PDB file of C-alpha atoms in Angstrom:
ATOM      1  CA  LEU M 748      67.216 204.867  29.833  1.00 71.00           C
ATOM      2  CA  ALA M 749      67.329 208.565  29.040  1.00 72.00           C
ATOM      3  CA  LEU M 750      71.002 208.777  29.984  1.00 82.00           C
ATOM      4  CA  ALA M 751      71.771 205.688  27.934  1.00 84.00           C
ATOM      5  CA  GLY M 752      69.918 207.234  24.994  1.00 84.00           C
ATOM      6  CA  ALA M 753      72.104 210.335  25.093  1.00 87.00           C
ATOM      7  CA  ALA M 754      75.258 208.204  25.158  1.00 89.00           C
ATOM      8  CA  TRP M 755      74.030 206.015  22.275  1.00 87.00           C
ATOM      9  CA  ALA M 756      73.072 209.120  20.280  1.00 87.00           C
ATOM     10  CA  MET M 757      76.557 210.574  20.698  1.00 90.00           C
ATOM     11  CA  ALA M 758      78.131 207.250  19.714  1.00 89.00           C
ATOM     12  CA  ALA M 759      75.868 207.106  16.634  1.00 88.00           C
ATOM     13  CA  CYS M 760      76.861 210.663  15.657  1.00 86.00           C
ATOM     14  CA  PHE M 761      80.527 209.798  15.874  1.00 87.00           C
ATOM     15  CA  GLY M 762      79.815 206.529  14.100  1.00 85.00           C
ATOM     16  CA  THR M 763      78.232 208.433  11.228  1.00 83.00           C
ATOM     17  CA  LEU M 764      81.111 210.875  10.993  1.00 83.00           C
ATOM     18  CA  LEU M 765      83.801 208.204  11.222  1.00 84.00           C
ATOM     19  CA  ARG M 766      81.884 205.607   9.138  1.00 82.00           C
ATOM     20  CA  VAL M 767      81.529 203.067  11.974  1.00 83.00           C
ATOM     21  CA  GLU M 768      78.331 201.227  11.060  1.00 84.00           C
ATOM     22  CA  GLY M 769      77.983 199.244  14.302  1.00 87.00           C
ATOM     23  CA  TYR M 770      77.297 202.263  16.512  1.00 90.00           C
ATOM     24  CA  VAL M 771      74.558 203.505  14.208  1.00 89.00           C
ATOM     25  CA  ARG M 772      72.973 200.059  13.957  1.00 91.00           C
ATOM     26  CA  TYR M 773      72.972 199.608  17.750  1.00 92.00           C
ATOM     27  CA  TYR M 774      71.367 203.030  18.142  1.00 91.00           C
ATOM     28  CA  SER M 775      68.641 202.048  15.683  1.00 92.00           C
ATOM     29  CA  PHE M 776      67.951 198.919  17.749  1.00 92.00           C
ATOM     30  CA  PHE M 777      67.847 201.101  20.861  1.00 93.00           C
ATOM     31  CA  LEU M 778      65.309 203.425  19.201  1.00 92.00           C
ATOM     32  CA  VAL M 779      63.099 200.488  18.210  1.00 93.00           C
ATOM     33  CA  ALA M 780      63.188 199.175  21.786  1.00 93.00           C
ATOM     34  CA  ILE M 781      62.360 202.608  23.221  1.00 93.00           C
ATOM     35  CA  THR M 782      59.481 203.019  20.752  1.00 92.00           C
ATOM     36  CA  ALA M 783      58.074 199.636  21.789  1.00 94.00           C
ATOM     37  CA  MET M 784      58.361 200.494  25.485  1.00 93.00           C
ATOM     38  CA  ASP M 785      56.712 203.884  24.938  1.00 92.00           C
ATOM     39  CA  ALA M 786      53.870 202.222  23.028  1.00 92.00           C
ATOM     40  CA  ALA M 787      53.381 199.674  25.816  1.00 93.00           C
ATOM     41  CA  PHE M 788      53.300 202.454  28.413  1.00 91.00           C
ATOM     42  CA  ALA M 789      50.785 204.455  26.359  1.00 89.00           C
ATOM     43  CA  LEU M 790      48.617 201.352  25.978  1.00 90.00           C
ATOM     44  CA  VAL M 791      48.623 200.829  29.742  1.00 89.00           C
ATOM     45  CA  VAL M 792      47.661 204.471  30.290  1.00 86.00           C
ATOM     46  CA  PHE M 793      44.833 204.271  27.754  1.00 84.00           C
ATOM     47  CA  ILE M 794      43.484 200.989  29.131  1.00 86.00           C
ATOM     48  CA  SER M 795      43.863 201.348  32.887  1.00 82.00           C
ATOM     49  CA  GLY M 796      44.357 205.061  33.412  1.00 70.00           C
ATOM     50  CA  ASP M 797      41.275 207.229  33.650  1.00 79.00           C
ATOM     51  CA  LEU M 798      42.407 209.808  31.163  1.00 81.00           C
ATOM     52  CA  CYS M 799      39.119 211.663  31.019  1.00 79.00           C
ATOM     53  CA  THR M 800      38.833 212.485  34.711  1.00 78.00           C
ATOM     54  CA  THR M 801      42.500 213.405  34.830  1.00 79.00           C
ATOM     55  CA  LEU M 802      42.401 215.909  31.968  1.00 79.00           C
ATOM     56  CA  ALA M 803      38.848 217.279  32.009  1.00 79.00           C
ATOM     57  CA  HIS M 804      37.467 219.652  34.618  1.00 78.00           C
ATOM     58  CA  GLU M 805      34.793 218.418  37.055  1.00 80.00           C
ATOM     59  CA  VAL M 806      32.235 220.944  35.793  1.00 78.00           C
ATOM     60  CA  LEU M 807      32.488 219.532  32.286  1.00 76.00           C
ATOM     61  CA  LEU M 808      32.202 215.978  33.549  1.00 78.00           C
ATOM     62  CA  GLU M 809      29.040 216.747  35.529  1.00 81.00           C
ATOM     63  CA  ARG M 810      27.118 217.931  32.487  1.00 80.00           C
ATOM     64  CA  GLU M 811      28.015 215.600  29.631  1.00 78.00           C
ATOM     65  CA  PRO M 812      30.683 213.083  30.631  1.00 81.00           C
ATOM     66  CA  LEU M 813      30.305 210.866  27.568  1.00 81.00           C
ATOM     67  CA  PHE M 814      30.636 213.740  25.105  1.00 82.00           C
ATOM     68  CA  VAL M 815      33.670 215.202  26.886  1.00 82.00           C
ATOM     69  CA  CYS M 816      35.387 211.843  27.397  1.00 83.00           C
ATOM     70  CA  VAL M 817      35.020 210.879  23.740  1.00 84.00           C
ATOM     71  CA  PHE M 818      36.770 214.057  22.629  1.00 86.00           C
ATOM     72  CA  VAL M 819      39.468 213.843  25.311  1.00 85.00           C
ATOM     73  CA  ASN M 820      40.257 210.222  24.465  1.00 86.00           C
ATOM     74  CA  ALA M 821      40.122 210.857  20.716  1.00 89.00           C
ATOM     75  CA  GLY M 822      42.473 213.831  21.032  1.00 89.00           C
ATOM     76  CA  ALA M 823      44.896 211.885  23.207  1.00 89.00           C
ATOM     77  CA  ALA M 824      44.825 208.955  20.766  1.00 90.00           C
ATOM     78  CA  LEU M 825      45.409 211.280  17.808  1.00 94.00           C
ATOM     79  CA  TRP M 826      48.435 212.984  19.334  1.00 93.00           C
ATOM     80  CA  ALA M 827      49.820 209.697  20.635  1.00 92.00           C
ATOM     81  CA  GLY M 828      49.550 208.335  17.092  1.00 93.00           C
ATOM     82  CA  VAL M 829      51.379 211.369  15.697  1.00 96.00           C
ATOM     83  CA  TYR M 830      54.101 210.960  18.319  1.00 94.00           C
ATOM     84  CA  PHE M 831      54.566 207.253  17.640  1.00 94.00           C
ATOM     85  CA  ALA M 832      54.572 207.760  13.884  1.00 95.00           C
ATOM     86  CA  PHE M 833      57.328 210.357  14.277  1.00 96.00           C
ATOM     87  CA  GLU M 834      59.296 208.146  16.661  1.00 93.00           C
ATOM     88  CA  ALA M 835      58.989 205.169  14.300  1.00 94.00           C
ATOM     89  CA  TYR M 836      60.129 207.342  11.386  1.00 95.00           C
ATOM     90  CA  LEU M 837      63.203 208.419  13.347  1.00 93.00           C
ATOM     91  CA  ALA M 838      64.040 204.790  14.137  1.00 93.00           C
ATOM     92  CA  TYR M 839      63.601 203.892  10.459  1.00 94.00           C
ATOM     93  CA  SER M 840      65.799 206.750   9.264  1.00 93.00           C
ATOM     94  CA  VAL M 841      68.610 205.761  11.644  1.00 91.00           C
ATOM     95  CA  TRP M 842      68.279 202.136  10.519  1.00 92.00           C
ATOM     96  CA  SER M 843      68.425 203.126   6.848  1.00 91.00           C
ATOM     97  CA  GLN M 844      71.517 205.254   7.546  1.00 88.00           C
ATOM     98  CA  ALA M 845      73.124 202.141   9.043  1.00 89.00           C
ATOM     99  CA  GLN M 846      72.163 200.211   5.886  1.00 89.00           C
ATOM    100  CA  VAL M 847      73.767 202.864   3.675  1.00 86.00           C
ATOM    101  CA  MET M 848      76.921 202.735   5.782  1.00 84.00           C
ATOM    102  CA  GLN M 849      77.002 198.939   5.599  1.00 84.00           C
ATOM    103  CA  LYS M 850      76.764 198.977   1.801  1.00 84.00           C
ATOM    104  CA  GLY M 851      79.371 201.735   1.517  1.00 76.00           C
ATOM    105  CA  GLU M 852      77.169 204.046  -0.545  1.00 70.00           C
ATOM    106  CA  PHE M 853      78.548 207.425   0.451  1.00 66.00           C
ATOM    107  CA  THR M 854      77.858 210.587  -1.470  1.00 63.00           C
ATOM    108  CA  GLY M 855      80.861 212.834  -1.516  1.00 62.00           C
ATOM    109  CA  LEU M 856      80.377 216.568  -1.643  1.00 53.00           C
ATOM    110  CA  PHE M 857      82.252 218.730  -4.117  1.00 55.00           C
ATOM    111  CA  ARG M 858      84.334 221.596  -2.877  1.00 58.00           C
ATOM    112  CA  TYR M 859      82.971 225.052  -3.557  1.00 60.00           C
ATOM    113  CA  GLY M 860      84.304 226.111  -6.917  1.00 57.00           C
ATOM    114  CA  GLY M 861      85.430 222.578  -7.637  1.00 56.00           C
ATOM    115  CA  PRO M 862      85.330 220.813 -11.020  1.00 59.00           C
ATOM    116  CA  ALA M 863      81.553 220.299 -10.944  1.00 54.00           C
ATOM    117  CA  LEU M 864      80.850 224.037 -10.812  1.00 51.00           C
ATOM    118  CA  ARG M 865      83.302 225.247 -13.455  1.00 52.00           C
ATOM    119  CA  PRO M 866      82.069 225.428 -17.058  1.00 52.00           C
TER     120      PRO M 866
END
């Protein structure tokens, strides 16, 4: 899927430059699907994977395993939440760019020294 993501990203870039809304919309659907698959994978890791024994050293687990595991799991959940929030925001921004392209609401830029800058 990583190779397909690079191809869809390039198509979406060209779609944005050439005002082809379909490529951008398909890339937004791709991003939503990838975000859902990443969330499902993270859920499987949190539920079935023993994250604490994988990340924490044995010496720490011998003394206070509950204390260490709570902080390891809380930290992993925090950073996973930050990652998924960022990934969802990226999917939303690509989707909203496709919406803008569908409606035809383009903001044109003025040339430097053009009529907007002259008194």
